[in-house]
PDB file of C-alpha atoms in Angstrom:
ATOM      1  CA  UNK A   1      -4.002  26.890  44.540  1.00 33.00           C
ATOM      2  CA  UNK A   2      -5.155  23.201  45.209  1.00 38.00           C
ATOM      3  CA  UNK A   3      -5.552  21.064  48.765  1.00 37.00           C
ATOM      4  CA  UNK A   4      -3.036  19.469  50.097  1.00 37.00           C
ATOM      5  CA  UNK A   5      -1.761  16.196  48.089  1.00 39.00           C
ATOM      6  CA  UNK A   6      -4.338  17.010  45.103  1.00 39.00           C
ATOM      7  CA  UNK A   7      -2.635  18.128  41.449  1.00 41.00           C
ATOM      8  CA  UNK A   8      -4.374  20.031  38.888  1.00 41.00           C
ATOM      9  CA  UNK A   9      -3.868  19.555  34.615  1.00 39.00           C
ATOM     10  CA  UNK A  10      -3.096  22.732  33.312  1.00 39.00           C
ATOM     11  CA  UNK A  11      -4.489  22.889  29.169  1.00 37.00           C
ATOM     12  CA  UNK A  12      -3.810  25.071  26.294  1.00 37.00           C
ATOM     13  CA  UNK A  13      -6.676  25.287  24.245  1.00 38.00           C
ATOM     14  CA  UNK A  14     -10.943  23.850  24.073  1.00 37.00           C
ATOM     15  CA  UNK A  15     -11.434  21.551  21.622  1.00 42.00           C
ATOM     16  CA  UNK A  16     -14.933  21.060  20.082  1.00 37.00           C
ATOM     17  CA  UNK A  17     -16.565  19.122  22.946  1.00 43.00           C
ATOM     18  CA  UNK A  18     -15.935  22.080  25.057  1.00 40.00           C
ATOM     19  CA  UNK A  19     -13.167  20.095  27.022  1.00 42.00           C
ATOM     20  CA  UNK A  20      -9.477  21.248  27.172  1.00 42.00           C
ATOM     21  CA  UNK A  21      -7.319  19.978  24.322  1.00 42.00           C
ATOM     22  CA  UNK A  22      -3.872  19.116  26.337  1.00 43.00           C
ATOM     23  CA  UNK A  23      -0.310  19.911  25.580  1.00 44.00           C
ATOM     24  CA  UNK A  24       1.066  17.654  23.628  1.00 42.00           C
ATOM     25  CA  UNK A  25       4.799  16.755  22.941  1.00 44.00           C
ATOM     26  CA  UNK A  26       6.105  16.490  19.293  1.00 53.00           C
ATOM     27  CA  UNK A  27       8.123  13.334  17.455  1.00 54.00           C
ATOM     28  CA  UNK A  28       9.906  10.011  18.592  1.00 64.00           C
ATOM     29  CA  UNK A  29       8.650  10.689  22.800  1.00 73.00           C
ATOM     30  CA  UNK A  30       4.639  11.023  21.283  1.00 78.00           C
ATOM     31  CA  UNK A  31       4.840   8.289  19.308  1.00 82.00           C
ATOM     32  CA  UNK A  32       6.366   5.666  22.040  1.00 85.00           C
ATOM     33  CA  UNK A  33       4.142   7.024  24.950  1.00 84.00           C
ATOM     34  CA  UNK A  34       0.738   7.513  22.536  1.00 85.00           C
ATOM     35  CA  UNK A  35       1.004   4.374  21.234  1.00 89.00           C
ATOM     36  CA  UNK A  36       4.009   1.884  21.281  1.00 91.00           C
ATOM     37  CA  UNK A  37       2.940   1.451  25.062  1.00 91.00           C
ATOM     38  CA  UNK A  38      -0.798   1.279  24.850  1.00 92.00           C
ATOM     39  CA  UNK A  39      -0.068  -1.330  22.046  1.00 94.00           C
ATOM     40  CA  UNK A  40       2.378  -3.248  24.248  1.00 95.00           C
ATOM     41  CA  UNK A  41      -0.483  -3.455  26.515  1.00 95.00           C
ATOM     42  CA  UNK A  42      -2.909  -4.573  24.165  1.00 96.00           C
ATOM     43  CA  UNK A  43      -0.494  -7.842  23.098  1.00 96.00           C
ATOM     44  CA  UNK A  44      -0.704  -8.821  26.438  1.00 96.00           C
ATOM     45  CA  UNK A  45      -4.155  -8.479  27.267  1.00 96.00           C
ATOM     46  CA  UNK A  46      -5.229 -10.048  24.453  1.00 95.00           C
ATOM     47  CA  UNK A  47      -2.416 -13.219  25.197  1.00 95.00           C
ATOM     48  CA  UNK A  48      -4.062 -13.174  28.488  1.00 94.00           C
ATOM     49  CA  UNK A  49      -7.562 -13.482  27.338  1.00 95.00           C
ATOM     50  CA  UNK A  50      -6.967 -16.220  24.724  1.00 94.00           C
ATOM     51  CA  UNK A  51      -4.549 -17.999  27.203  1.00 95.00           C
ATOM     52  CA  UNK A  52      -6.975 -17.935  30.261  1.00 95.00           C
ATOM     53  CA  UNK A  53     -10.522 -18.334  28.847  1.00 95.00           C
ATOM     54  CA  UNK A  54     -10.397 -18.898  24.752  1.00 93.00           C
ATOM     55  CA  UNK A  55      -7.920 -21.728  24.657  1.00 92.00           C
ATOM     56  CA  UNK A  56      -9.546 -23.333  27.284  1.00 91.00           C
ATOM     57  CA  UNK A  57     -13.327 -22.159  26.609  1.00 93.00           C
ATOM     58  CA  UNK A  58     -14.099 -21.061  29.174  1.00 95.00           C
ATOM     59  CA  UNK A  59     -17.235 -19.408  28.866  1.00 94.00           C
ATOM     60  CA  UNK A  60     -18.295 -22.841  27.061  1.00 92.00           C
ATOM     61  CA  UNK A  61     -17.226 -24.810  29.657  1.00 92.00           C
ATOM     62  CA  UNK A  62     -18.382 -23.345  32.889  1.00 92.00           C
ATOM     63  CA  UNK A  63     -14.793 -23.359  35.694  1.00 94.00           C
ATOM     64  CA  UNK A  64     -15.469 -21.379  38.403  1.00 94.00           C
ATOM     65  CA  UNK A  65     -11.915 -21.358  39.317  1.00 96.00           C
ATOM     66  CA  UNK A  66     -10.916 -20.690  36.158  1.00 96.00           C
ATOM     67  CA  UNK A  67     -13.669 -17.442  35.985  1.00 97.00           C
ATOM     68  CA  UNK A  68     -11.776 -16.252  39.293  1.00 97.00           C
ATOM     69  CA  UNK A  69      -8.530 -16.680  37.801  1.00 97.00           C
ATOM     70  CA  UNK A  70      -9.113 -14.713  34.179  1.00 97.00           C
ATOM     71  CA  UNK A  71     -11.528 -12.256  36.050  1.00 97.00           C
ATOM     72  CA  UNK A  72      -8.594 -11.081  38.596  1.00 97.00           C
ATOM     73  CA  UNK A  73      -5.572 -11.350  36.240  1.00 96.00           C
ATOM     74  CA  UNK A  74      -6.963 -10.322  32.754  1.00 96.00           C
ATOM     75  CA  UNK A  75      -9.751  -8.234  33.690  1.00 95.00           C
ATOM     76  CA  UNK A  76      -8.435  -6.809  36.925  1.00 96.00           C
ATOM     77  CA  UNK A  77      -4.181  -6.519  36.912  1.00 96.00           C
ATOM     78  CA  UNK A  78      -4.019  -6.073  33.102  1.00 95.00           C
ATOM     79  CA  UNK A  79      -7.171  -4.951  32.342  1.00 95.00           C
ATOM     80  CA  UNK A  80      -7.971  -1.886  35.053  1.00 95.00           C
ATOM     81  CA  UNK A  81      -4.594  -1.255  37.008  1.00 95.00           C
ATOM     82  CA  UNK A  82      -2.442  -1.480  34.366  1.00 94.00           C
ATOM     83  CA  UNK A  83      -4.220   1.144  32.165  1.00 92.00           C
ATOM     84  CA  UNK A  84      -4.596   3.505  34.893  1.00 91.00           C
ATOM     85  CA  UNK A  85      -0.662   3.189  35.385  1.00 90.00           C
ATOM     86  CA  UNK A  86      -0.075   4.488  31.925  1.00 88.00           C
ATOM     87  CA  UNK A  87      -3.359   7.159  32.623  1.00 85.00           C
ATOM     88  CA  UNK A  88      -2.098   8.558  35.474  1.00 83.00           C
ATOM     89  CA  UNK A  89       1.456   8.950  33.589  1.00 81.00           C
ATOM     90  CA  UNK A  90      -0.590  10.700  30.290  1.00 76.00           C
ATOM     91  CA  UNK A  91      -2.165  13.270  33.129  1.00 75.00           C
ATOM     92  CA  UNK A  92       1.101  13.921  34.581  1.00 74.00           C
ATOM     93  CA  UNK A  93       2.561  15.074  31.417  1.00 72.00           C
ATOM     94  CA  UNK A  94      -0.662  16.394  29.768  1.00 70.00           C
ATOM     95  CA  UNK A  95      -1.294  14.057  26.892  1.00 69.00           C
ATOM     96  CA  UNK A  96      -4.792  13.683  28.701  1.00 74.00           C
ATOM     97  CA  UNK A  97      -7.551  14.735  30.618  1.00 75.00           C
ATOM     98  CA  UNK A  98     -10.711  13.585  33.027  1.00 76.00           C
ATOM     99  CA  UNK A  99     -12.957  14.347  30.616  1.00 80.00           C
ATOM    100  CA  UNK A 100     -11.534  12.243  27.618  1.00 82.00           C
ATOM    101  CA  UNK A 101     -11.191   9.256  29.350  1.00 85.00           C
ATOM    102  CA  UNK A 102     -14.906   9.696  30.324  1.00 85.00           C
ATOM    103  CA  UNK A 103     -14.762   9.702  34.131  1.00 87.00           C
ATOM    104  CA  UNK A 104     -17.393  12.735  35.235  1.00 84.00           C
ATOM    105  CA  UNK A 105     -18.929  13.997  38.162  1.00 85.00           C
ATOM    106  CA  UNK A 106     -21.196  11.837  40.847  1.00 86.00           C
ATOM    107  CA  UNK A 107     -23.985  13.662  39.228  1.00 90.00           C
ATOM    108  CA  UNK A 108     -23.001  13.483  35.283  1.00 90.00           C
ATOM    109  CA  UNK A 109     -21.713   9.250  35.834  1.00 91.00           C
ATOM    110  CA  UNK A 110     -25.663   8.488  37.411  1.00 93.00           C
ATOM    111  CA  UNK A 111     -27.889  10.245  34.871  1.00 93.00           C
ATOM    112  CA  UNK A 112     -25.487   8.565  31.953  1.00 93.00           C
ATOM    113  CA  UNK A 113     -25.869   5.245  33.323  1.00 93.00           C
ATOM    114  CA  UNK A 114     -29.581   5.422  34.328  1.00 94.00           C
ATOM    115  CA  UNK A 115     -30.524   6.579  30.926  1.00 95.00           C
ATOM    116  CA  UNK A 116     -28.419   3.985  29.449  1.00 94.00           C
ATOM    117  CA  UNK A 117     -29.833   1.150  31.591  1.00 93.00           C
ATOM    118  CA  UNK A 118     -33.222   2.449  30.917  1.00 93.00           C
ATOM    119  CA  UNK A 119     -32.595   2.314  27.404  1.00 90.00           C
ATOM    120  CA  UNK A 120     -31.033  -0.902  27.652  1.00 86.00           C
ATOM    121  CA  UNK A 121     -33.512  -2.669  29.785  1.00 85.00           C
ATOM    122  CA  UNK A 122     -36.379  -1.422  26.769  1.00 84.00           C
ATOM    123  CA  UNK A 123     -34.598  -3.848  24.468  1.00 80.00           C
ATOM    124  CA  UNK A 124     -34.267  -6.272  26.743  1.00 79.00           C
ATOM    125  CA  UNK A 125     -38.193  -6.755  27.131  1.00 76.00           C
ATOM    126  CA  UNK A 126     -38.263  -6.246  23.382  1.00 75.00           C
ATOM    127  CA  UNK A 127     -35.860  -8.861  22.552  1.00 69.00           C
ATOM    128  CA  UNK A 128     -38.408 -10.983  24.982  1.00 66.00           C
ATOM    129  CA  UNK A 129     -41.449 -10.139  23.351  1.00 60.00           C
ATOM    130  CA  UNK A 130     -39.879 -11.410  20.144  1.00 59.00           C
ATOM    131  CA  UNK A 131     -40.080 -14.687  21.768  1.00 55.00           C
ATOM    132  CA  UNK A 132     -36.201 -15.030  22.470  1.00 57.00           C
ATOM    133  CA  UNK A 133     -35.356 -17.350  25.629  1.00 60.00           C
ATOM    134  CA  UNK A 134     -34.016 -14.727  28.080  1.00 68.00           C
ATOM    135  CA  UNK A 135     -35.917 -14.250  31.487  1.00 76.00           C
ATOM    136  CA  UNK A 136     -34.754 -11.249  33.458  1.00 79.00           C
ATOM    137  CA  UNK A 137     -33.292 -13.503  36.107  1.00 83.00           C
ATOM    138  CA  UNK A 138     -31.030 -15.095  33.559  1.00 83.00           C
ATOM    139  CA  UNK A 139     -30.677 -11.634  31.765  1.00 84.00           C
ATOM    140  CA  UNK A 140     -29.275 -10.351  35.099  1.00 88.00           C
ATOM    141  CA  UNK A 141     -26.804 -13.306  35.757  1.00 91.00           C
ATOM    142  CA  UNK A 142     -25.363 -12.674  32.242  1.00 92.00           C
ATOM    143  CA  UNK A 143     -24.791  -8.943  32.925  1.00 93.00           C
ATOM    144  CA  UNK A 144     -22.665  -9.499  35.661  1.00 95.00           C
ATOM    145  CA  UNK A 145     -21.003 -12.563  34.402  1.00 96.00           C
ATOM    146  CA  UNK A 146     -19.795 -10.709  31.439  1.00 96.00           C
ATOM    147  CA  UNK A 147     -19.646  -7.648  33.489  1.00 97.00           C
ATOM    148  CA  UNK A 148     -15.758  -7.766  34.419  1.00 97.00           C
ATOM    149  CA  UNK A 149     -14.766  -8.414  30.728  1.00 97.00           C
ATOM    150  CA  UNK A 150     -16.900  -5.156  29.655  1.00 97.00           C
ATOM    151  CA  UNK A 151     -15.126  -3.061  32.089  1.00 97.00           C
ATOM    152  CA  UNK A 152     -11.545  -4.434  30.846  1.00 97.00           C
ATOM    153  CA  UNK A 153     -12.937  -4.051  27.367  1.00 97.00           C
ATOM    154  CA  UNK A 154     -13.869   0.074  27.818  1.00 96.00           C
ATOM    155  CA  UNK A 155     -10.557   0.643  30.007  1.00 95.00           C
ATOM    156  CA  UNK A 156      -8.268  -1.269  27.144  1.00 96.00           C
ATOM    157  CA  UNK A 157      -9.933   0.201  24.143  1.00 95.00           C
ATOM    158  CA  UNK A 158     -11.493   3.166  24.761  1.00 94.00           C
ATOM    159  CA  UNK A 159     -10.155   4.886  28.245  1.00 92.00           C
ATOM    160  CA  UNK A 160      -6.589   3.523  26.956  1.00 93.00           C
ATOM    161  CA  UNK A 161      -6.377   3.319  23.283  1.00 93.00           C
ATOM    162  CA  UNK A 162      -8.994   5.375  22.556  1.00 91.00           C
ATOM    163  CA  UNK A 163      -7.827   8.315  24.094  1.00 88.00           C
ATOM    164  CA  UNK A 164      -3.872   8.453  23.304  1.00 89.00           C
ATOM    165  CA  UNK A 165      -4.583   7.356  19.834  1.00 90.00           C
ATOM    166  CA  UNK A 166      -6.594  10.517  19.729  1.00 86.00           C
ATOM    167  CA  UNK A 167      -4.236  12.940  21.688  1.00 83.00           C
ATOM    168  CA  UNK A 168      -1.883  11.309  18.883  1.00 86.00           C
ATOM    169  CA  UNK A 169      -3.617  12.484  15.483  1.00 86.00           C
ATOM    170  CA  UNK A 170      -5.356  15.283  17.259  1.00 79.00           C
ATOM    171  CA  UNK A 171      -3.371  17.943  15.231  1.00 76.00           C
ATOM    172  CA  UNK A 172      -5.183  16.555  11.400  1.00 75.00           C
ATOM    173  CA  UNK A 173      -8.595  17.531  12.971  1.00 78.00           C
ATOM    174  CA  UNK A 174     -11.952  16.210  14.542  1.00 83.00           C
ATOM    175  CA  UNK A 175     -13.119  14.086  11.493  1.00 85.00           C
ATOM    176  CA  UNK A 176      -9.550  12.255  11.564  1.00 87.00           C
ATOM    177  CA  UNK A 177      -9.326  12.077  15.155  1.00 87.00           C
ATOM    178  CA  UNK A 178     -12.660  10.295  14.983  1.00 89.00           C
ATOM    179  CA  UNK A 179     -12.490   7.930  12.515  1.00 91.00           C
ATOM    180  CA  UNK A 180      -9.236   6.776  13.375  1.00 91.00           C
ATOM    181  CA  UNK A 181     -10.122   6.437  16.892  1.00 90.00           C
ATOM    182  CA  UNK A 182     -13.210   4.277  16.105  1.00 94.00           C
ATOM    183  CA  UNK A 183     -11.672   2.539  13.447  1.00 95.00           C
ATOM    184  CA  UNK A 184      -8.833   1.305  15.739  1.00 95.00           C
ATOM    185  CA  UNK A 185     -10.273   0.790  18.818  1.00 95.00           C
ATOM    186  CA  UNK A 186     -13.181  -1.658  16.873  1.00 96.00           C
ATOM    187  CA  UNK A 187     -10.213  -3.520  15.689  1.00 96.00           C
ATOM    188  CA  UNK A 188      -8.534  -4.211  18.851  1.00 96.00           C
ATOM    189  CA  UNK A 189     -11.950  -4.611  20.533  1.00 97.00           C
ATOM    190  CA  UNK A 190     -13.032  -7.364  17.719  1.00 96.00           C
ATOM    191  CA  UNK A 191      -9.629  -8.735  18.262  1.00 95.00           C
ATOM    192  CA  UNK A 192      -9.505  -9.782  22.035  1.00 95.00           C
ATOM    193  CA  UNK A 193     -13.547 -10.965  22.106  1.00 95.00           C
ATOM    194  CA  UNK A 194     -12.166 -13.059  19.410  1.00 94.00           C
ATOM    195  CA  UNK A 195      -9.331 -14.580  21.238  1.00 93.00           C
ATOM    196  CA  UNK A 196     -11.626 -14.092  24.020  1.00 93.00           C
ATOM    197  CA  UNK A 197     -14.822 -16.670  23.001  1.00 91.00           C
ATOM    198  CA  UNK A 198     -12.336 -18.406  20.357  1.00 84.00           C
ATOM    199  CA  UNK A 199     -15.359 -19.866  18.712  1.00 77.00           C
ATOM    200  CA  UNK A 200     -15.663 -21.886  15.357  1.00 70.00           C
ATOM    201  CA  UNK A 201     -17.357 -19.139  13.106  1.00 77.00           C
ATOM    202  CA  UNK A 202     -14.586 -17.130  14.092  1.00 80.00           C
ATOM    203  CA  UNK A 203     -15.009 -14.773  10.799  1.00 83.00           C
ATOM    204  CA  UNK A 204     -18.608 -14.175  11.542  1.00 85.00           C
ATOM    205  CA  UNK A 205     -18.488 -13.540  15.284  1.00 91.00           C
ATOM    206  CA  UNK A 206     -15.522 -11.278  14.392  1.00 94.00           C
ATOM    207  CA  UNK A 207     -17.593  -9.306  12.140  1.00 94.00           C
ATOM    208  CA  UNK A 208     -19.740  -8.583  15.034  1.00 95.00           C
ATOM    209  CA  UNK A 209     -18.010  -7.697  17.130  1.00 96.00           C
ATOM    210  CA  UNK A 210     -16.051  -5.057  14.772  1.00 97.00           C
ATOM    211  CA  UNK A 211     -19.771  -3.816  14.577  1.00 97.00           C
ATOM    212  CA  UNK A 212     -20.091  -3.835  18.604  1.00 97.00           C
ATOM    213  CA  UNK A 213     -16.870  -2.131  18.855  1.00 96.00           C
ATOM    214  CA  UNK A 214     -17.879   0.695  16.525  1.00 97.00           C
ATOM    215  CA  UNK A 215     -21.333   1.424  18.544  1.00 96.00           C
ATOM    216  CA  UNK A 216     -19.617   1.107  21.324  1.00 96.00           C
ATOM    217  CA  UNK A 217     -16.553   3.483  20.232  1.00 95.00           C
ATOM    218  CA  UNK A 218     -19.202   6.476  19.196  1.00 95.00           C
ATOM    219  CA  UNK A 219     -20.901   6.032  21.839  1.00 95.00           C
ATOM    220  CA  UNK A 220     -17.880   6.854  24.120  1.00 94.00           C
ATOM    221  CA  UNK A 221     -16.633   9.267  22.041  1.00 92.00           C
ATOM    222  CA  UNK A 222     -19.978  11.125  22.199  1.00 92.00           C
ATOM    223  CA  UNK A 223     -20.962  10.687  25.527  1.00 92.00           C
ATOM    224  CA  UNK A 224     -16.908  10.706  27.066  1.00 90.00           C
ATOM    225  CA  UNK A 225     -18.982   8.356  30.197  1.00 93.00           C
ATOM    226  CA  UNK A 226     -17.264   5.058  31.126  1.00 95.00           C
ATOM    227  CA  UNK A 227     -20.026   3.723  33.287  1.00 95.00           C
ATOM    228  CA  UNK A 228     -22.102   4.228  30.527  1.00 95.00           C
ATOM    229  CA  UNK A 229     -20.110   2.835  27.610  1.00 96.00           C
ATOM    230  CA  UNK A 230     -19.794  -0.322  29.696  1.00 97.00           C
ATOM    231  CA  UNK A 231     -23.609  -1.202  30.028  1.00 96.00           C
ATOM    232  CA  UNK A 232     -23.816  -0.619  26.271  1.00 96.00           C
ATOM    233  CA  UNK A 233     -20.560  -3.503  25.795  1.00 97.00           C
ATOM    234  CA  UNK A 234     -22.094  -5.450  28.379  1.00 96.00           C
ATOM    235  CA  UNK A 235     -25.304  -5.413  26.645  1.00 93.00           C
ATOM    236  CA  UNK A 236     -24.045  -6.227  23.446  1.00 94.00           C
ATOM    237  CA  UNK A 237     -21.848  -9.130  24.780  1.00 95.00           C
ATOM    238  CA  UNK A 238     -25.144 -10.658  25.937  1.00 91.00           C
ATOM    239  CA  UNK A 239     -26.775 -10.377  22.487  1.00 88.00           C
ATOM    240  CA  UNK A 240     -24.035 -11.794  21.211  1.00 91.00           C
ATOM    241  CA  UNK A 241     -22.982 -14.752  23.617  1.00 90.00           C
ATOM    242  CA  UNK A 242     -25.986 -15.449  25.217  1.00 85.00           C
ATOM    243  CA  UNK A 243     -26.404 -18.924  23.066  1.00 85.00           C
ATOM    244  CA  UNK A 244     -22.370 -19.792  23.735  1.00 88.00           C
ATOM    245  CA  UNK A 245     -22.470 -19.248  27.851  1.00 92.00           C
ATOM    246  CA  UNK A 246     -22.570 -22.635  29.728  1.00 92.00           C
ATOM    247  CA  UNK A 247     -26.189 -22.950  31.300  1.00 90.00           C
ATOM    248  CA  UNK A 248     -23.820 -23.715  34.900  1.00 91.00           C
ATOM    249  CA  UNK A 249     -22.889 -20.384  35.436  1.00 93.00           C
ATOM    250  CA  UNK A 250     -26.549 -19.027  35.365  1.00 88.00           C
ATOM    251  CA  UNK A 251     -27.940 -20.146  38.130  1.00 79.00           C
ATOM    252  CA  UNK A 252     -30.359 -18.282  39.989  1.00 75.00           C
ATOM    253  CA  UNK A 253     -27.810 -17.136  41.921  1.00 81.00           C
ATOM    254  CA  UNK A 254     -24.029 -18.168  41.562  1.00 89.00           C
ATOM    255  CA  UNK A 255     -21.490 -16.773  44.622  1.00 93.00           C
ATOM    256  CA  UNK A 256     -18.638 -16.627  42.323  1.00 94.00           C
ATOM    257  CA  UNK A 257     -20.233 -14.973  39.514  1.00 95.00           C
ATOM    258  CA  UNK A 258     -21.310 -12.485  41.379  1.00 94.00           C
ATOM    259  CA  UNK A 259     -17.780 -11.595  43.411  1.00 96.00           C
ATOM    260  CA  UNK A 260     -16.213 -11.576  39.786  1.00 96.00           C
ATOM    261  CA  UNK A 261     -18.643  -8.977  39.126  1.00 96.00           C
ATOM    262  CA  UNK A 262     -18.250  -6.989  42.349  1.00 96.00           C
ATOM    263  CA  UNK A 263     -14.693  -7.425  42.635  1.00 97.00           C
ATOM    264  CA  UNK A 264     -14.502  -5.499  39.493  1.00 97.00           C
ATOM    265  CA  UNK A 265     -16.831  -2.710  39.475  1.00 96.00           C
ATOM    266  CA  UNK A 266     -15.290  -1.933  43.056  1.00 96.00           C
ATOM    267  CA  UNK A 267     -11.909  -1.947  42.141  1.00 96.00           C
ATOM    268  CA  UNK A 268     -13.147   0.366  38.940  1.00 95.00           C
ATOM    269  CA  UNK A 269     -15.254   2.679  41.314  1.00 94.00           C
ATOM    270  CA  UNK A 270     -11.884   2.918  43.859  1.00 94.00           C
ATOM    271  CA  UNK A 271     -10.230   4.088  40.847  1.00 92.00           C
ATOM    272  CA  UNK A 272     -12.418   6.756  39.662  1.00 91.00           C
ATOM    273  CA  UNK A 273     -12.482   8.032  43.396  1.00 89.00           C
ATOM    274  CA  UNK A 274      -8.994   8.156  43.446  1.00 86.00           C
ATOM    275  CA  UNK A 275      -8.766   9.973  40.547  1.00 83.00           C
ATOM    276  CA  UNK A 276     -11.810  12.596  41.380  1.00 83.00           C
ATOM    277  CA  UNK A 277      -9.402  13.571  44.468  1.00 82.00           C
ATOM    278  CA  UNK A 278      -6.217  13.889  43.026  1.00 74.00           C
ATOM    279  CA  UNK A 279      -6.996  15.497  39.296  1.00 69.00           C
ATOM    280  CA  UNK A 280      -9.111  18.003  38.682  1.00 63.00           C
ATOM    281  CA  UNK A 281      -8.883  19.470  34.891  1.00 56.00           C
ATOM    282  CA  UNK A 282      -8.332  23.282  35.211  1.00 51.00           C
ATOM    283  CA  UNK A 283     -10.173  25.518  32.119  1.00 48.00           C
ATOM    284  CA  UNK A 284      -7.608  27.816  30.693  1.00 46.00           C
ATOM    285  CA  UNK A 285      -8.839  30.275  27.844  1.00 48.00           C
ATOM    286  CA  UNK A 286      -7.485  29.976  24.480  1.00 47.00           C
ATOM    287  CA  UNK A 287      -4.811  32.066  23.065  1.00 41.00           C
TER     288      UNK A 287
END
C-alpha cells in the first residue's frame, strides 16, 4: 500500500533493459495519445522557437529581453510544463514509466551526470589544445546560455517523443523500437535547432544536427538519464554554435544569462521532485 497522496504504476511484463514494459491500449485511443498529441506539441514548439529567436536571430543578435522572453515561453511553458502535462497523463494510464523517461534516483541522476561532465569537460581541454578559441570562462557562459534550450530539447524529443513513440511500436520488437525512436526523434530534434539558429547554410547545419540528435537519442536510450542526455545536447550545441553566438552575451558574467539558466534547471529539478514523490514504478513478474 503507498503513503498518503503518492500513486504507484502497476506493469505487465520486463522488457530488455530490465524496466517494466507498461500496459498499453490497442487502435484509434494509442495512436491519438502516442502520437497525434506529442506531434501537436512539437508544431508548436518548433513555431515558438522560429517565431521567438530564429526569425529574429536571436542568438546572432544578442536581446536580453528577448533571451528572457523565448527562455520562459519556449523553453519553460512549452518546452518543460507542457510535456510533463501529457507525462503525467501517459503514467496515469500506463503508456509509461520513470524509468523510460530517464528520471532515476538522487544517487543514479549524480554518478550519470558526473561521468558525463567528466567526459565532457576531457573534450573540452582537447578541443583547446587543438588551438580552438574557447577559454573555460567563455566555455562556461555558453553552457548555460544554451542550457535552457538543451533541457527543452531532451524533454520535447526524447522524455516526450521519444518515449510514446516507443510505447507506440513497442509490440514489432527492440531493434524497431530503436531505430524508429532515434530516427524520429533526430528529425524533430534537427528540425527545431533549425528553426531555432535559422542560419544561411541551413542544409549543412541541418545535417548536423540530425547527427547531434542521433548521439544524443542513443545516448538516452542507453543510459534512460535526462540530466545526463542534456550535458551531452548542451555540449554539442556549443560545438556547433559557438562561432554563431553574439560575443554580448558572453561576458564574464551576464545576470540574465545566468537566471535563464537557473530558472530552468530549477523548474526541471521541481519537476523531477515532484514526480519522485508521487510515482514510484512497482516491479510485477511476468506471466
Amino acid at each position: 500500500m503507498t503513503g498518503a497522496g503518492e500513486k504507484k504504476e502497476r506493469m505487465d511484463e520486463p522488457d530488455v533493459n530490465g524496466a517494466e514494459v507498461p500496459r498499453q491500449g490497442k487502435g484509434r485511443s494509442d495512436w491519438v495519445t502516442l502520437i497525434l498529441i506529442p506531434l501537436v506539441i512539437v508544431i508548436i514548439w518548433l513555431l515558438e522557437n522560429y517565431l521567438l529567436a530564429g526569425n529574429s536571430h536571436l542568438f546572432r543578435q544578442a536581446s536580453l529581453l528577448g533571451l528572457v522572453i523565448y527562455t520562459v515561453l519556449s523553453g519553460i511553458v512549452v518546452g518543460i510544463l507542457v510535456p510533463v502535462v501529457r507525462i503525467r497523463a501517459a503514467f496515469l494510464s500506463g503508456a509509461v514509466n520513470m524509468f523510460q523517461i530517464g528520471f532515476r534516483s538522487l544517487r543514479r541522476t549524480v554518478a550519470a551526470a558526473s561521468l558525463t561532465a567528466l567526459v565532457g569537460y576531457a573534450g573540452f581541454v582537447l578541443m583547446s589544445m587543438t588551438g580552438q578559441d574557447l577559454d573555460r570562462l567563455t566555455g562556461a557562459t555558453l553552457f548555460i546560455l544554451l542550457l535552457p534550450t538543451a533541457i527543452a530539447a531532451v524533454m520535447i524529443c526524447w522524455v516526450l517523443v521519444g518515449t510514446h513513440v516507443q510505447a507506440y511500436v513497442r509490440s514489432g520488437g527492440v531493434v524497431i523500437s530503436v531505430f524508429t525512436g532515434v530516427l524520429l526523434t533526430a528529425l524533430v530534434f534537427a528540425v527545431s535547432m533549425s528553426a531555432l539558429y535559422a542560419t544561411a547554410d541551413f542544409r549543412e547545419m541541418f545535417v548536423w544536427f540530425f547527427a547531434l540528435g542521433c548521439v544524443a537519442a542513443l545516448f538516452f536510450f542507453a543510459v534512460r538519464d535526462i540530466y545526463a542526455t542534456i550535458i551531452v545536447v548542451t555540449a554539442g550545441l556549443i560545438v556547433l554554435q559557438n562561432s554563431r553566438i553574439d560575443p554580448a552575451y558572453l561576458a564574464p558574467f551576464n545576470p540574465v544569462v545566468a537566471l535563464c539558466g537557473i530558472l530552468s534547471t530549477g523548474v526541471l529539478v521541481g519537476i523531477h521532485g515532484y514526480f519522485s514523490r508521487h510515482y514510484t514504478t512497482v516491479m510485477i513478474p511476468g506471466k
